[in-house]
């Protein structure tokens, strides 16, 4: 007999509420650029078959104020995974993937938020591998973000 179990793991805390309130309020004033990615996968076998859907929503906005450019981005990653052999198990997860606010000048960038720290183009052996885990076979190169303050300045020669 096929039984079904569905579990939902959505964490709502104060930071999430403030982020959503800020997005809703600012959407009345500003126009956003929106990108969506939807991917399906399945691994069908005699036992322990697996199928799922990944959806990533990305909202971004950039505004040039003359003396400084302000930009921000918010990405949400939602997953539905189902596995079955004798019974069906399904999990729905939703998590912040990236969010940041950035102030840019011609040679300087200040960025605060959950972001990807990238230290070069290496894929397998990288000097700072403890910040993220990159799967070389993953075409989307999804990594966990790091809550950080980034200050980058490019010096003139």
mmCIF file of C-alpha atoms in Angstrom:
data_model
loop_
_atom_site.group_PDB
_atom_site.id
_atom_site.type_symbol
_atom_site.label_atom_id
_atom_site.label_comp_id
_atom_site.label_asym_id
_atom_site.label_seq_id
_atom_site.Cartn_x
_atom_site.Cartn_y
_atom_site.Cartn_z
ATOM 1 C CA UNK A 1 0.000 0.000 0.000
ATOM 2 C CA UNK A 2 1.323 3.414 -0.962
ATOM 3 C CA UNK A 3 1.380 5.897 1.910
ATOM 4 C CA UNK A 4 2.229 9.555 1.553
ATOM 5 C CA UNK A 5 4.155 11.876 3.809
ATOM 6 C CA UNK A 6 4.762 15.543 3.065
ATOM 7 C CA UNK A 7 7.007 17.704 5.188
ATOM 8 C CA UNK A 8 7.494 21.411 4.756
ATOM 9 C CA UNK A 9 10.617 23.190 6.058
ATOM 10 C CA UNK A 10 10.225 26.961 5.737
ATOM 11 C CA UNK A 11 12.046 28.996 8.356
ATOM 12 C CA UNK A 12 10.535 32.394 9.079
ATOM 13 C CA UNK A 13 12.472 34.578 11.464
ATOM 14 C CA UNK A 14 12.784 38.312 12.068
ATOM 15 C CA UNK A 15 15.373 38.776 9.309
ATOM 16 C CA UNK A 16 13.063 37.075 6.790
ATOM 17 C CA UNK A 17 10.094 39.221 7.818
ATOM 18 C CA UNK A 18 12.112 42.438 7.525
ATOM 19 C CA UNK A 19 13.485 41.414 4.126
ATOM 20 C CA UNK A 20 10.017 40.597 2.782
ATOM 21 C CA UNK A 21 8.547 43.826 4.198
ATOM 22 C CA UNK A 22 11.356 45.854 2.610
ATOM 23 C CA UNK A 23 10.820 44.122 -0.737
ATOM 24 C CA UNK A 24 7.047 44.694 -0.644
ATOM 25 C CA UNK A 25 7.359 48.360 0.353
ATOM 26 C CA UNK A 26 10.095 49.172 -2.139
ATOM 27 C CA UNK A 27 8.236 47.397 -4.967
ATOM 28 C CA UNK A 28 5.662 50.185 -4.770
ATOM 29 C CA UNK A 29 8.378 52.754 -5.528
ATOM 30 C CA UNK A 30 10.921 50.933 -7.711
ATOM 31 C CA UNK A 31 10.737 48.546 -10.646
ATOM 32 C CA UNK A 32 12.729 45.330 -10.253
ATOM 33 C CA UNK A 33 14.446 43.048 -12.705
ATOM 34 C CA UNK A 34 13.297 39.490 -12.166
ATOM 35 C CA UNK A 35 14.871 36.205 -13.287
ATOM 36 C CA UNK A 36 13.536 32.712 -12.727
ATOM 37 C CA UNK A 37 15.101 29.296 -13.215
ATOM 38 C CA UNK A 38 13.092 26.098 -13.137
ATOM 39 C CA UNK A 39 14.738 22.703 -13.446
ATOM 40 C CA UNK A 40 13.374 19.167 -13.245
ATOM 41 C CA UNK A 41 15.258 15.968 -12.486
ATOM 42 C CA UNK A 42 14.495 12.302 -12.008
ATOM 43 C CA UNK A 43 16.441 9.163 -11.149
ATOM 44 C CA UNK A 44 14.226 6.163 -11.785
ATOM 45 C CA UNK A 45 15.516 2.827 -10.461
ATOM 46 C CA UNK A 46 14.078 -0.432 -9.187
ATOM 47 C CA UNK A 47 14.363 0.815 -5.616
ATOM 48 C CA UNK A 48 14.717 4.292 -4.135
ATOM 49 C CA UNK A 49 13.523 6.315 -7.135
ATOM 50 C CA UNK A 50 13.909 10.082 -6.850
ATOM 51 C CA UNK A 51 12.343 13.045 -8.662
ATOM 52 C CA UNK A 52 12.249 16.755 -8.000
ATOM 53 C CA UNK A 53 11.868 20.345 -9.062
ATOM 54 C CA UNK A 54 14.244 23.236 -8.287
ATOM 55 C CA UNK A 55 13.054 26.833 -8.649
ATOM 56 C CA UNK A 56 15.221 29.899 -8.135
ATOM 57 C CA UNK A 57 13.721 33.382 -8.132
ATOM 58 C CA UNK A 58 16.043 36.384 -8.351
ATOM 59 C CA UNK A 59 15.040 40.026 -7.875
ATOM 60 C CA UNK A 60 17.567 42.762 -8.535
ATOM 61 C CA UNK A 61 17.569 46.534 -8.730
ATOM 62 C CA UNK A 62 20.265 49.045 -9.568
ATOM 63 C CA UNK A 63 20.018 52.823 -9.323
ATOM 64 C CA UNK A 64 22.677 55.370 -10.316
ATOM 65 C CA UNK A 65 22.548 58.459 -8.098
ATOM 66 C CA UNK A 66 25.393 60.256 -9.876
ATOM 67 C CA UNK A 67 28.025 60.140 -7.141
ATOM 68 C CA UNK A 68 27.309 56.507 -6.178
ATOM 69 C CA UNK A 69 25.491 53.528 -7.678
ATOM 70 C CA UNK A 70 23.258 51.537 -5.328
ATOM 71 C CA UNK A 71 22.332 47.981 -6.241
ATOM 72 C CA UNK A 72 20.699 45.105 -4.459
ATOM 73 C CA UNK A 73 19.733 41.512 -5.106
ATOM 74 C CA UNK A 74 17.576 38.888 -3.442
ATOM 75 C CA UNK A 75 17.470 35.215 -4.488
ATOM 76 C CA UNK A 76 15.206 32.493 -3.124
ATOM 77 C CA UNK A 77 15.857 28.799 -3.765
ATOM 78 C CA UNK A 78 12.896 26.419 -3.438
ATOM 79 C CA UNK A 79 13.079 22.664 -3.834
ATOM 80 C CA UNK A 80 10.516 19.878 -4.059
ATOM 81 C CA UNK A 81 12.021 16.416 -3.740
ATOM 82 C CA UNK A 82 10.152 13.133 -3.784
ATOM 83 C CA UNK A 83 11.425 9.603 -3.317
ATOM 84 C CA UNK A 84 9.560 6.332 -3.360
ATOM 85 C CA UNK A 85 10.041 2.616 -3.083
ATOM 86 C CA UNK A 86 7.216 1.172 -0.949
ATOM 87 C CA UNK A 87 5.925 4.565 0.164
ATOM 88 C CA UNK A 88 6.200 8.164 -1.032
ATOM 89 C CA UNK A 89 8.261 10.754 0.846
ATOM 90 C CA UNK A 90 8.230 14.386 -0.263
ATOM 91 C CA UNK A 91 10.131 17.393 1.089
ATOM 92 C CA UNK A 92 9.574 21.044 0.271
ATOM 93 C CA UNK A 93 12.361 23.429 1.298
ATOM 94 C CA UNK A 94 12.738 27.128 0.728
ATOM 95 C CA UNK A 95 15.806 29.143 1.719
ATOM 96 C CA UNK A 96 17.545 32.434 1.076
ATOM 97 C CA UNK A 97 20.169 31.845 -1.583
ATOM 98 C CA UNK A 98 21.660 35.336 -1.884
ATOM 99 C CA UNK A 99 20.805 38.828 -0.699
ATOM 100 C CA UNK A 100 23.001 41.882 -0.628
ATOM 101 C CA UNK A 101 23.075 45.655 -0.841
ATOM 102 C CA UNK A 102 25.981 47.214 -2.714
ATOM 103 C CA UNK A 103 27.370 50.754 -2.989
ATOM 104 C CA UNK A 104 29.637 51.294 -6.010
ATOM 105 C CA UNK A 105 31.994 54.048 -7.088
ATOM 106 C CA UNK A 106 34.224 53.863 -10.187
ATOM 107 C CA UNK A 107 37.066 52.139 -8.289
ATOM 108 C CA UNK A 108 35.416 51.013 -5.040
ATOM 109 C CA UNK A 109 32.656 48.596 -4.071
ATOM 110 C CA UNK A 110 31.098 48.069 -0.641
ATOM 111 C CA UNK A 111 28.766 45.038 -0.388
ATOM 112 C CA UNK A 112 26.878 43.750 2.665
ATOM 113 C CA UNK A 113 24.776 40.587 2.850
ATOM 114 C CA UNK A 114 24.638 36.877 2.072
ATOM 115 C CA UNK A 115 26.947 36.572 -0.914
ATOM 116 C CA UNK A 116 29.252 34.308 -2.811
ATOM 117 C CA UNK A 117 32.922 34.835 -2.126
ATOM 118 C CA UNK A 118 34.867 33.791 -5.189
ATOM 119 C CA UNK A 119 38.662 33.663 -5.099
ATOM 120 C CA UNK A 120 39.631 32.864 -8.661
ATOM 121 C CA UNK A 121 38.675 30.448 -11.369
ATOM 122 C CA UNK A 122 39.919 27.185 -9.809
ATOM 123 C CA UNK A 123 37.288 24.443 -9.561
ATOM 124 C CA UNK A 124 38.861 21.564 -7.618
ATOM 125 C CA UNK A 125 41.859 22.751 -5.566
ATOM 126 C CA UNK A 126 41.248 26.284 -4.360
ATOM 127 C CA UNK A 127 43.148 28.164 -1.651
ATOM 128 C CA UNK A 128 40.071 29.176 0.393
ATOM 129 C CA UNK A 129 37.836 26.104 0.090
ATOM 130 C CA UNK A 130 36.300 26.440 3.575
ATOM 131 C CA UNK A 131 33.981 29.277 2.426
ATOM 132 C CA UNK A 132 32.058 27.181 -0.080
ATOM 133 C CA UNK A 133 31.900 23.752 -1.655
ATOM 134 C CA UNK A 134 31.750 23.750 -5.446
ATOM 135 C CA UNK A 135 30.787 20.553 -7.209
ATOM 136 C CA UNK A 136 32.730 20.521 -10.524
ATOM 137 C CA UNK A 137 29.899 18.512 -12.128
ATOM 138 C CA UNK A 138 27.169 21.015 -11.144
ATOM 139 C CA UNK A 139 26.283 23.182 -14.142
ATOM 140 C CA UNK A 140 24.584 25.820 -11.915
ATOM 141 C CA UNK A 141 27.497 25.926 -9.420
ATOM 142 C CA UNK A 142 25.242 26.468 -6.424
ATOM 143 C CA UNK A 143 27.093 27.149 -3.194
ATOM 144 C CA UNK A 144 26.127 28.204 0.286
ATOM 145 C CA UNK A 145 26.563 31.906 0.821
ATOM 146 C CA UNK A 146 28.573 33.728 3.458
ATOM 147 C CA UNK A 147 27.152 36.650 5.417
ATOM 148 C CA UNK A 148 29.911 39.173 4.972
ATOM 149 C CA UNK A 149 30.944 42.754 4.404
ATOM 150 C CA UNK A 150 33.060 43.081 1.272
ATOM 151 C CA UNK A 151 35.166 46.160 0.536
ATOM 152 C CA UNK A 152 36.948 46.061 -2.811
ATOM 153 C CA UNK A 153 39.130 48.851 -4.197
ATOM 154 C CA UNK A 154 40.969 48.832 -7.523
ATOM 155 C CA UNK A 155 44.114 50.981 -7.458
ATOM 156 C CA UNK A 156 45.191 52.976 -10.489
ATOM 157 C CA UNK A 157 48.555 52.155 -12.046
#
